[in-house]
Amino acid sequence: MGHQVIIFDFSVIRGLWETRVKEGKERQRKEKERLEKSSLEKIKQEWNFILECRKKGIPQSKYLKNGFVDMDEKIWDTYEKTPQLQKRRDFSDEANKERNKFIFQLSGEQWTDFPDSLKEQIYIKEWHVCNTLIQTIPAYIALFQDLRVLELSKNQINHLPVEIGCLKNLKVLNVSFNHLKSVPPELGDCENLEKLDLSGNMEITELPFELSNLKQVTVVDVSANKFHSIPICVLRMSNLQWLDISSNNLKDLPEDIDRLDQLQTLLLQKNKLTYLPRALVNMPNLTLLVVSGDDLVEIPTAICESTTGLKFVSLKDSPVETIVCEDTEEITESEREREQFEKEFMKAYIEDLKERDSAPSYTTKVLLSLQL
C-alpha cells in the first residue's frame, strides 16, 4: 500500500505575496519622496552635517551663519588639511586599532572551523562569530583568561566544551540559534557571567543544577527550546531581572517563582500554560508579564488589577499549519527562522511598551503571526 502524498498549490498565495511586496515597495517609495520634500528631512540633513563638523573639529562659527546652517562641504576640505585635525584623526585611528586588537570577528559560511592563528591570540577579550558552519568550540578556549564576551549566535555548534568553565571573567555568553542539546555543568564556574542566551537551539530540555552558582546573571534567554518547567537553577539566580522562556513546553509555573524578587520582565508566550500562580503578585519588581492567553483558564484577578505598575499582556497564538515532510532538518531550520522573526518582533513590541507612558495594565489581545 503506497503512501498518500498531499500536494498544495501555492501559486495563489505566491501571487498575493508578490502583490503585497509590490504595494509595500510603492508605499516605501512614496514615503521616501514625502520625507525628502518635508522639513524633517532637511533638519535631519543639517543635524548630520553638524555632527560631521563636530567630528572633524570644525568650530561652530564656521558652519553657523546668523543661526542657520551653511551646508557647504568645502568647509570640510579646508579643515581636513590642518595639522591639528590630522593629529586628532591619527589618534582616533590608533585608538580604534588598539581596541580592535582585542576583538576577534568571524562570519560567513566559508568557515567550518576556527583559524589556527586564533590560539596564539589569547589576549583577546571578545569573540564575535556568527553565520558560519562551525560545529565545535576548540578546547584551547580555556587559555583566553581575559575573555569577556562570547557571541556565537547562528552557527552549527552542537555542544559546549567543559573548558568553558575556565573563563572566570566571562560576562556575556550567547550561543543562540545553534544545535545545542545540553549545557555542561562547568558553565556554573563562570561566576561573573551576567547574560546567558541559549535561545533557538530547539532541543535543550534542562539546565544543570550547577548553574545556580551564577549569582551575577541578570538576563537569561532560553526561549525556543523544549523545557517542561523553569529550571531549578534559574530560580536560584538571585539577581535575575529578565527571563525569556517563551516557545517551550511549560504546563505550569513553580509556586515559589516569587523567590525571583529582582525579576522585572517575564516572557512566557507560546507555552502550554493553563493557569498562572498567585505568587506572581508577590514579585515587587515585575513590570512586564507576557503570556499566551488561548489555553489559560485561570488568571489571578490581582494580576490584571495590579497597582504595582505591572503590564500584563496576553498574546493570541496563531495556529501553525504542520506539513508532513521527510526532511526534518528543513522543518527545524524553518522553525528557527520563524522564532528569530518573532523574537525580533517581541523585542520591538517590548521597547514600544516601555516608551509608552499609558501602556496597558490590563489584559490585551494582540495577534502575533507572520501571514503571507
GROMACS .gro file of C-alpha atoms in nm:
model
  372
    1MET     CA    1   0.000   0.000   0.000
    2GLY     CA    2   0.153   0.330  -0.110
    3HIS     CA    3   0.179   0.649   0.094
    4GLN     CA    4  -0.067   0.927   0.033
    5VAL     CA    5   0.100   1.248  -0.078
    6ILE     CA    6  -0.077   1.579  -0.021
    7ILE     CA    7   0.007   1.845  -0.279
    8PHE     CA    8  -0.054   2.211  -0.201
    9ASP     CA    9  -0.096   2.472  -0.476
   10PHE     CA   10   0.086   2.782  -0.351
   11SER     CA   11   0.051   2.980  -0.674
   12VAL     CA   12  -0.240   3.187  -0.538
   13ILE     CA   13  -0.058   3.261  -0.211
   14ARG     CA   14   0.257   3.347  -0.403
   15GLY     CA   15   0.061   3.586  -0.626
   16LEU     CA   16  -0.088   3.757  -0.322
   17TRP     CA   17   0.252   3.780  -0.159
   18GLU     CA   18   0.416   3.931  -0.469
   19THR     CA   19   0.131   4.183  -0.497
   20ARG     CA   20   0.177   4.281  -0.132
   21VAL     CA   21   0.552   4.316  -0.178
   22LYS     CA   22   0.499   4.546  -0.479
   23GLU     CA   23   0.245   4.752  -0.289
   24GLY     CA   24   0.482   4.772   0.007
   25LYS     CA   25   0.770   4.893  -0.211
   26GLU     CA   26   0.543   5.151  -0.372
   27ARG     CA   27   0.440   5.280  -0.028
   28GLN     CA   28   0.805   5.299   0.076
   29ARG     CA   29   0.892   5.494  -0.241
   30LYS     CA   30   0.611   5.744  -0.182
   31GLU     CA   31   0.708   5.780   0.185
   32LYS     CA   32   1.069   5.842   0.085
   33GLU     CA   33   0.961   6.110  -0.161
   34ARG     CA   34   0.740   6.270   0.102
   35LEU     CA   35   1.023   6.278   0.356
   36GLU     CA   36   1.266   6.422   0.103
   37LYS     CA   37   1.027   6.714   0.046
   38SER     CA   38   0.945   6.761   0.414
   39SER     CA   39   1.119   6.994   0.657
   40LEU     CA   40   1.204   6.693   0.876
   41GLU     CA   41   1.443   6.561   0.613
   42LYS     CA   42   1.614   6.899   0.589
   43ILE     CA   43   1.651   6.912   0.968
   44LYS     CA   44   1.798   6.561   0.961
   45GLN     CA   45   2.049   6.657   0.691
   46GLU     CA   46   2.150   6.969   0.883
   47TRP     CA   47   2.192   6.771   1.203
   48ASN     CA   48   2.409   6.509   1.031
   49PHE     CA   49   2.617   6.791   0.879
   50ILE     CA   50   2.666   6.947   1.224
   51LEU     CA   51   2.768   6.609   1.370
   52GLU     CA   52   3.023   6.561   1.091
   53CYS     CA   53   3.163   6.910   1.151
   54ARG     CA   54   3.197   6.840   1.523
   55LYS     CA   55   3.366   6.511   1.447
   56LYS     CA   56   3.616   6.692   1.227
   57GLY     CA   57   3.679   6.956   1.494
   58ILE     CA   58   3.539   7.246   1.290
   59PRO     CA   59   3.441   7.550   1.504
   60GLN     CA   60   3.071   7.634   1.520
   61SER     CA   61   3.133   7.984   1.383
   62LYS     CA   62   3.244   7.833   1.051
   63TYR     CA   63   2.924   7.644   0.970
   64LEU     CA   64   2.662   7.858   1.150
   65LYS     CA   65   2.572   8.194   0.994
   66ASN     CA   66   2.309   8.406   1.168
   67GLY     CA   67   2.172   8.092   1.332
   68PHE     CA   68   2.140   7.900   1.003
   69VAL     CA   69   2.350   7.600   0.899
   70ASP     CA   70   2.574   7.660   0.598
   71MET     CA   71   2.592   7.312   0.442
   72ASP     CA   72   2.893   7.391   0.224
   73GLU     CA   73   3.109   7.077   0.224
   74LYS     CA   74   3.412   7.284   0.116
   75ILE     CA   75   3.444   7.365   0.486
   76TRP     CA   76   3.541   7.000   0.539
   77ASP     CA   77   3.813   7.016   0.272
   78THR     CA   78   3.967   7.324   0.431
   79TYR     CA   79   3.983   7.181   0.780
   80GLU     CA   80   4.084   6.830   0.683
   81LYS     CA   81   4.421   6.970   0.577
   82THR     CA   82   4.500   7.129   0.914
   83PRO     CA   83   4.778   6.955   1.114
   84GLN     CA   84   4.571   6.964   1.435
   85LEU     CA   85   4.282   6.775   1.276
   86GLN     CA   86   4.516   6.526   1.116
   87LYS     CA   87   4.679   6.462   1.452
   88ARG     CA   88   4.334   6.409   1.610
   89ARG     CA   89   4.233   6.170   1.331
   90ASP     CA   90   4.556   5.975   1.363
   91PHE     CA   91   4.500   5.944   1.737
   92SER     CA   92   4.142   5.820   1.677
   93ASP     CA   93   4.264   5.565   1.422
   94GLU     CA   94   4.529   5.440   1.662
   95ALA     CA   95   4.271   5.408   1.941
   96ASN     CA   96   4.042   5.206   1.712
   97LYS     CA   97   4.329   4.983   1.605
   98GLU     CA   98   4.423   4.927   1.968
   99ARG     CA   99   4.061   4.843   2.058
  100ASN     CA  100   4.019   4.608   1.761
  101LYS     CA  101   4.330   4.416   1.865
  102PHE     CA  102   4.123   4.270   2.148
  103ILE     CA  103   3.822   4.169   1.936
  104PHE     CA  104   3.801   3.857   1.718
  105GLN     CA  105   3.533   3.859   1.447
  106LEU     CA  106   3.433   3.583   1.207
  107SER     CA  107   3.132   3.536   0.979
  108GLY     CA  108   3.039   3.365   0.654
  109GLU     CA  109   2.954   3.009   0.554
  110GLN     CA  110   3.302   2.952   0.414
  111TRP     CA  111   3.420   2.896   0.773
  112THR     CA  112   3.384   2.539   0.902
  113ASP     CA  113   3.646   2.571   1.175
  114PHE     CA  114   3.832   2.837   1.368
  115PRO     CA  115   4.158   2.959   1.211
  116ASP     CA  116   4.474   2.806   1.363
  117SER     CA  117   4.620   3.150   1.433
  118LEU     CA  118   4.347   3.217   1.692
  119LYS     CA  119   4.515   3.001   1.958
  120GLU     CA  120   4.811   3.242   1.957
  121GLN     CA  121   4.593   3.545   2.043
  122ILE     CA  122   4.494   3.457   2.398
  123TYR     CA  123   4.490   3.827   2.496
  124ILE     CA  124   4.161   3.872   2.303
  125LYS     CA  125   3.866   3.989   2.513
  126GLU     CA  126   3.573   3.935   2.275
  127TRP     CA  127   3.472   3.670   2.022
  128HIS     CA  128   3.203   3.762   1.769
  129VAL     CA  129   3.133   3.460   1.547
  130CYS     CA  130   2.806   3.431   1.356
  131ASN     CA  131   2.650   3.277   1.044
  132THR     CA  132   2.927   3.019   0.996
  133LEU     CA  133   2.924   2.640   0.957
  134ILE     CA  134   3.146   2.588   1.263
  135GLN     CA  135   3.026   2.296   1.478
  136THR     CA  136   3.272   2.282   1.769
  137ILE     CA  137   3.440   2.527   2.003
  138PRO     CA  138   3.810   2.438   2.049
  139ALA     CA  139   3.931   2.323   2.390
  140TYR     CA  140   4.206   2.586   2.383
  141ILE     CA  141   3.939   2.845   2.463
  142ALA     CA  142   4.043   2.781   2.825
  143LEU     CA  143   4.359   2.985   2.753
  144PHE     CA  144   4.158   3.303   2.691
  145GLN     CA  145   4.152   3.416   3.053
  146ASP     CA  146   4.068   3.778   2.962
  147LEU     CA  147   3.762   3.683   2.757
  148ARG     CA  148   3.460   3.897   2.849
  149VAL     CA  149   3.218   3.844   2.558
  150LEU     CA  150   3.150   3.519   2.374
  151GLU     CA  151   2.897   3.585   2.095
  152LEU     CA  152   2.842   3.266   1.892
  153SER     CA  153   2.490   3.303   1.752
  154LYS     CA  154   2.359   3.143   1.432
  155ASN     CA  155   2.627   2.881   1.375
  156GLN     CA  156   2.615   2.499   1.375
  157ILE     CA  157   2.761   2.444   1.723
  158ASN     CA  158   2.635   2.116   1.873
  159HIS     CA  159   2.800   2.124   2.217
  160LEU     CA  160   2.986   2.347   2.460
  161PRO     CA  161   3.327   2.221   2.581
  162VAL     CA  162   3.381   2.168   2.953
  163GLU     CA  163   3.677   2.408   2.924
  164ILE     CA  164   3.428   2.694   2.908
  165GLY     CA  165   3.421   2.678   3.287
  166CYS     CA  166   3.777   2.819   3.290
  167LEU     CA  167   3.657   3.157   3.167
  168LYS     CA  168   3.629   3.322   3.507
  169ASN     CA  169   3.594   3.676   3.363
  170LEU     CA  170   3.326   3.593   3.107
  171LYS     CA  171   3.029   3.831   3.128
  172VAL     CA  172   2.826   3.754   2.814
  173LEU     CA  173   2.760   3.412   2.659
  174ASN     CA  174   2.536   3.400   2.352
  175VAL     CA  175   2.501   3.061   2.182
  176SER     CA  176   2.156   3.126   2.039
  177PHE     CA  177   2.024   2.954   1.725
  178ASN     CA  178   2.276   2.672   1.716
  179HIS     CA  179   2.224   2.296   1.765
  180LEU     CA  180   2.287   2.251   2.137
  181LYS     CA  181   2.104   1.974   2.323
  182SER     CA  182   2.260   2.029   2.665
  183VAL     CA  183   2.483   2.261   2.868
  184PRO     CA  184   2.789   2.141   3.065
  185PRO     CA  185   2.777   2.178   3.447
  186GLU     CA  186   3.117   2.352   3.426
  187LEU     CA  187   2.942   2.663   3.295
  188GLY     CA  188   2.844   2.723   3.657
  189ASP     CA  189   3.209   2.809   3.727
  190CYS     CA  190   3.180   3.129   3.519
  191GLU     CA  191   3.093   3.318   3.834
  192ASN     CA  192   3.100   3.664   3.671
  193LEU     CA  193   2.854   3.580   3.392
  194GLU     CA  194   2.582   3.847   3.355
  195LYS     CA  195   2.397   3.745   3.037
  196LEU     CA  196   2.317   3.392   2.917
  197ASP     CA  197   2.142   3.339   2.582
  198LEU     CA  198   2.062   2.981   2.478
  199SER     CA  199   1.755   3.063   2.270
  200GLY     CA  200   1.662   2.897   1.942
  201ASN     CA  201   1.851   2.572   1.990
  202MET     CA  202   1.518   2.384   1.980
  203GLU     CA  203   1.644   2.078   2.174
  204ILE     CA  204   1.755   2.183   2.524
  205THR     CA  205   1.528   2.028   2.789
  206GLU     CA  206   1.711   2.104   3.115
  207LEU     CA  207   1.993   2.307   3.270
  208PRO     CA  208   2.242   2.160   3.520
  209PHE     CA  209   2.190   2.248   3.886
  210GLU     CA  210   2.547   2.384   3.898
  211LEU     CA  211   2.429   2.695   3.713
  212SER     CA  212   2.279   2.801   4.049
  213ASN     CA  213   2.626   2.945   4.118
  214LEU     CA  214   2.569   3.220   3.859
  215LYS     CA  215   2.467   3.486   4.109
  216GLN     CA  216   2.563   3.780   3.883
  217VAL     CA  217   2.334   3.681   3.595
  218THR     CA  218   2.068   3.943   3.517
  219VAL     CA  219   1.946   3.815   3.177
  220VAL     CA  220   1.855   3.455   3.082
  221ASP     CA  221   1.703   3.370   2.745
  222VAL     CA  222   1.615   3.003   2.691
  223SER     CA  223   1.325   3.059   2.452
  224ALA     CA  224   1.253   2.825   2.159
  225ASN     CA  225   1.370   2.505   2.329
  226LYS     CA  226   1.192   2.211   2.498
  227PHE     CA  227   1.175   2.300   2.867
  228HIS     CA  228   0.881   2.145   3.055
  229SER     CA  229   0.941   2.362   3.361
  230ILE     CA  230   1.154   2.655   3.473
  231PRO     CA  231   1.491   2.500   3.573
  232ILE     CA  232   1.565   2.496   3.946
  233CYS     CA  233   1.900   2.666   3.884
  234VAL     CA  234   1.722   2.963   3.724
  235LEU     CA  235   1.503   3.005   4.033
  236ARG     CA  236   1.824   3.034   4.235
  237MET     CA  237   1.973   3.316   4.026
  238SER     CA  238   1.911   3.585   4.284
  239ASN     CA  239   2.000   3.880   4.058
  240LEU     CA  240   1.786   3.776   3.761
  241GLN     CA  241   1.596   4.067   3.602
  242TRP     CA  242   1.495   3.931   3.260
  243LEU     CA  243   1.373   3.576   3.188
  244ASP     CA  244   1.254   3.469   2.844
  245ILE     CA  245   1.129   3.110   2.844
  246SER     CA  246   0.874   3.153   2.566
  247SER     CA  247   0.817   2.893   2.293
  248ASN     CA  248   0.877   2.593   2.517
  249ASN     CA  249   0.655   2.319   2.666
  250LEU     CA  250   0.572   2.473   3.005
  251LYS     CA  251   0.248   2.342   3.153
  252ASP     CA  252   0.271   2.527   3.483
  253LEU     CA  253   0.489   2.764   3.681
  254PRO     CA  254   0.652   2.681   4.017
  255GLU     CA  255   0.460   2.810   4.320
  256ASP     CA  256   0.785   2.958   4.456
  257ILE     CA  257   0.855   3.166   4.145
  258ASP     CA  258   0.834   3.473   4.368
  259ARG     CA  259   1.180   3.390   4.501
  260LEU     CA  260   1.298   3.575   4.188
  261ASP     CA  261   1.234   3.903   4.368
  262GLN     CA  262   1.455   4.107   4.132
  263LEU     CA  263   1.278   3.988   3.817
  264GLN     CA  264   1.141   4.273   3.602
  265THR     CA  265   1.045   4.102   3.274
  266LEU     CA  266   0.897   3.752   3.235
  267LEU     CA  267   0.815   3.626   2.884
  268LEU     CA  268   0.602   3.310   2.880
  269GLN     CA  269   0.416   3.325   2.548
  270LYS     CA  270   0.380   3.018   2.324
  271ASN     CA  271   0.376   2.758   2.601
  272LYS     CA  272   0.102   2.525   2.730
  273LEU     CA  273   0.011   2.711   3.048
  274THR     CA  274  -0.347   2.673   3.171
  275TYR     CA  275  -0.316   2.890   3.482
  276LEU     CA  276  -0.089   3.147   3.648
  277PRO     CA  277   0.008   3.113   4.016
  278ARG     CA  278  -0.089   3.390   4.257
  279ALA     CA  279   0.277   3.406   4.363
  280LEU     CA  280   0.337   3.636   4.063
  281VAL     CA  281   0.159   3.912   4.256
  282ASN     CA  282   0.428   3.888   4.525
  283MET     CA  283   0.710   3.985   4.288
  284PRO     CA  284   0.774   4.353   4.373
  285ASN     CA  285   0.985   4.439   4.069
  286LEU     CA  286   0.789   4.257   3.800
  287THR     CA  287   0.683   4.521   3.546
  288LEU     CA  288   0.615   4.316   3.231
  289LEU     CA  289   0.445   3.975   3.208
  290VAL     CA  290   0.370   3.831   2.864
  291VAL     CA  291   0.174   3.507   2.818
  292SER     CA  292  -0.028   3.326   2.552
  293GLY     CA  293  -0.390   3.354   2.650
  294ASP     CA  294  -0.562   3.086   2.444
  295ASP     CA  295  -0.507   2.799   2.692
  296LEU     CA  296  -0.535   2.998   3.014
  297VAL     CA  297  -0.842   2.915   3.216
  298GLU     CA  298  -0.732   3.076   3.544
  299ILE     CA  299  -0.569   3.415   3.589
  300PRO     CA  300  -0.550   3.571   3.936
  301THR     CA  301  -0.759   3.889   3.933
  302ALA     CA  302  -0.483   4.063   4.127
  303ILE     CA  303  -0.254   4.036   3.824
  304CYS     CA  304  -0.494   4.222   3.595
  305GLU     CA  305  -0.570   4.479   3.863
  306SER     CA  306  -0.215   4.517   3.988
  307THR     CA  307  -0.133   4.860   4.128
  308THR     CA  308   0.243   4.799   4.116
  309GLY     CA  309   0.281   4.914   3.754
  310LEU     CA  310   0.272   4.560   3.613
  311LYS     CA  311   0.196   4.550   3.241
  312PHE     CA  312   0.014   4.221   3.177
  313VAL     CA  313  -0.008   4.129   2.809
  314SER     CA  314  -0.185   3.821   2.675
  315LEU     CA  315  -0.089   3.735   2.320
  316LYS     CA  316  -0.314   3.537   2.091
  317ASP     CA  317  -0.122   3.246   1.937
  318SER     CA  318  -0.188   3.197   1.568
  319PRO     CA  319  -0.238   2.835   1.458
  320VAL     CA  320   0.060   2.699   1.268
  321GLU     CA  321  -0.008   2.450   0.990
  322THR     CA  322   0.208   2.139   1.013
  323ILE     CA  323   0.309   1.989   0.679
  324VAL     CA  324   0.445   1.635   0.699
  325CYS     CA  325   0.782   1.626   0.530
  326GLU     CA  326   1.064   1.372   0.515
  327ASP     CA  327   1.331   1.639   0.557
  328THR     CA  328   1.300   1.710   0.931
  329GLU     CA  329   1.615   1.926   0.926
  330GLU     CA  330   1.443   2.159   0.682
  331ILE     CA  331   1.142   2.187   0.915
  332THR     CA  332   1.367   2.266   1.211
  333GLU     CA  333   1.551   2.538   1.020
  334SER     CA  334   1.217   2.685   0.917
  335GLU     CA  335   1.109   2.690   1.283
  336ARG     CA  336   1.433   2.863   1.378
  337GLU     CA  337   1.376   3.132   1.118
  338ARG     CA  338   1.021   3.187   1.242
  339GLU     CA  339   1.139   3.206   1.602
  340GLN     CA  340   1.408   3.459   1.505
  341PHE     CA  341   1.145   3.675   1.338
  342GLU     CA  342   0.909   3.655   1.636
  343LYS     CA  343   1.189   3.735   1.882
  344GLU     CA  344   1.273   4.047   1.683
  345PHE     CA  345   0.904   4.139   1.680
  346MET     CA  346   0.872   4.088   2.057
  347LYS     CA  347   1.183   4.293   2.123
  348ALA     CA  348   1.039   4.582   1.921
  349TYR     CA  349   0.700   4.539   2.090
  350ILE     CA  350   0.851   4.547   2.439
  351GLU     CA  351   1.058   4.855   2.356
  352ASP     CA  352   0.738   5.023   2.236
  353LEU     CA  353   0.560   4.930   2.560
  354LYS     CA  354   0.842   5.080   2.765
  355GLU     CA  355   0.829   5.405   2.571
  356ARG     CA  356   0.452   5.448   2.608
  357ASP     CA  357   0.354   5.615   2.934
  358SER     CA  358  -0.003   5.489   2.903
  359ALA     CA  359   0.086   5.124   2.838
  360PRO     CA  360  -0.199   4.888   2.933
  361SER     CA  361  -0.202   4.738   3.281
  362TYR     CA  362  -0.482   4.503   3.184
  363THR     CA  363  -0.518   4.200   2.957
  364THR     CA  364  -0.476   4.291   2.590
  365LYS     CA  365  -0.528   4.060   2.292
  366VAL     CA  366  -0.260   4.102   2.028
  367LEU     CA  367  -0.228   3.888   1.716
  368LEU     CA  368   0.131   3.764   1.686
  369SER     CA  369   0.175   3.600   1.349
  370LEU     CA  370   0.356   3.611   1.019
  371GLN     CA  371   0.093   3.585   0.750
  372LEU     CA  372   0.154   3.572   0.374
   0.00000   0.00000   0.00000
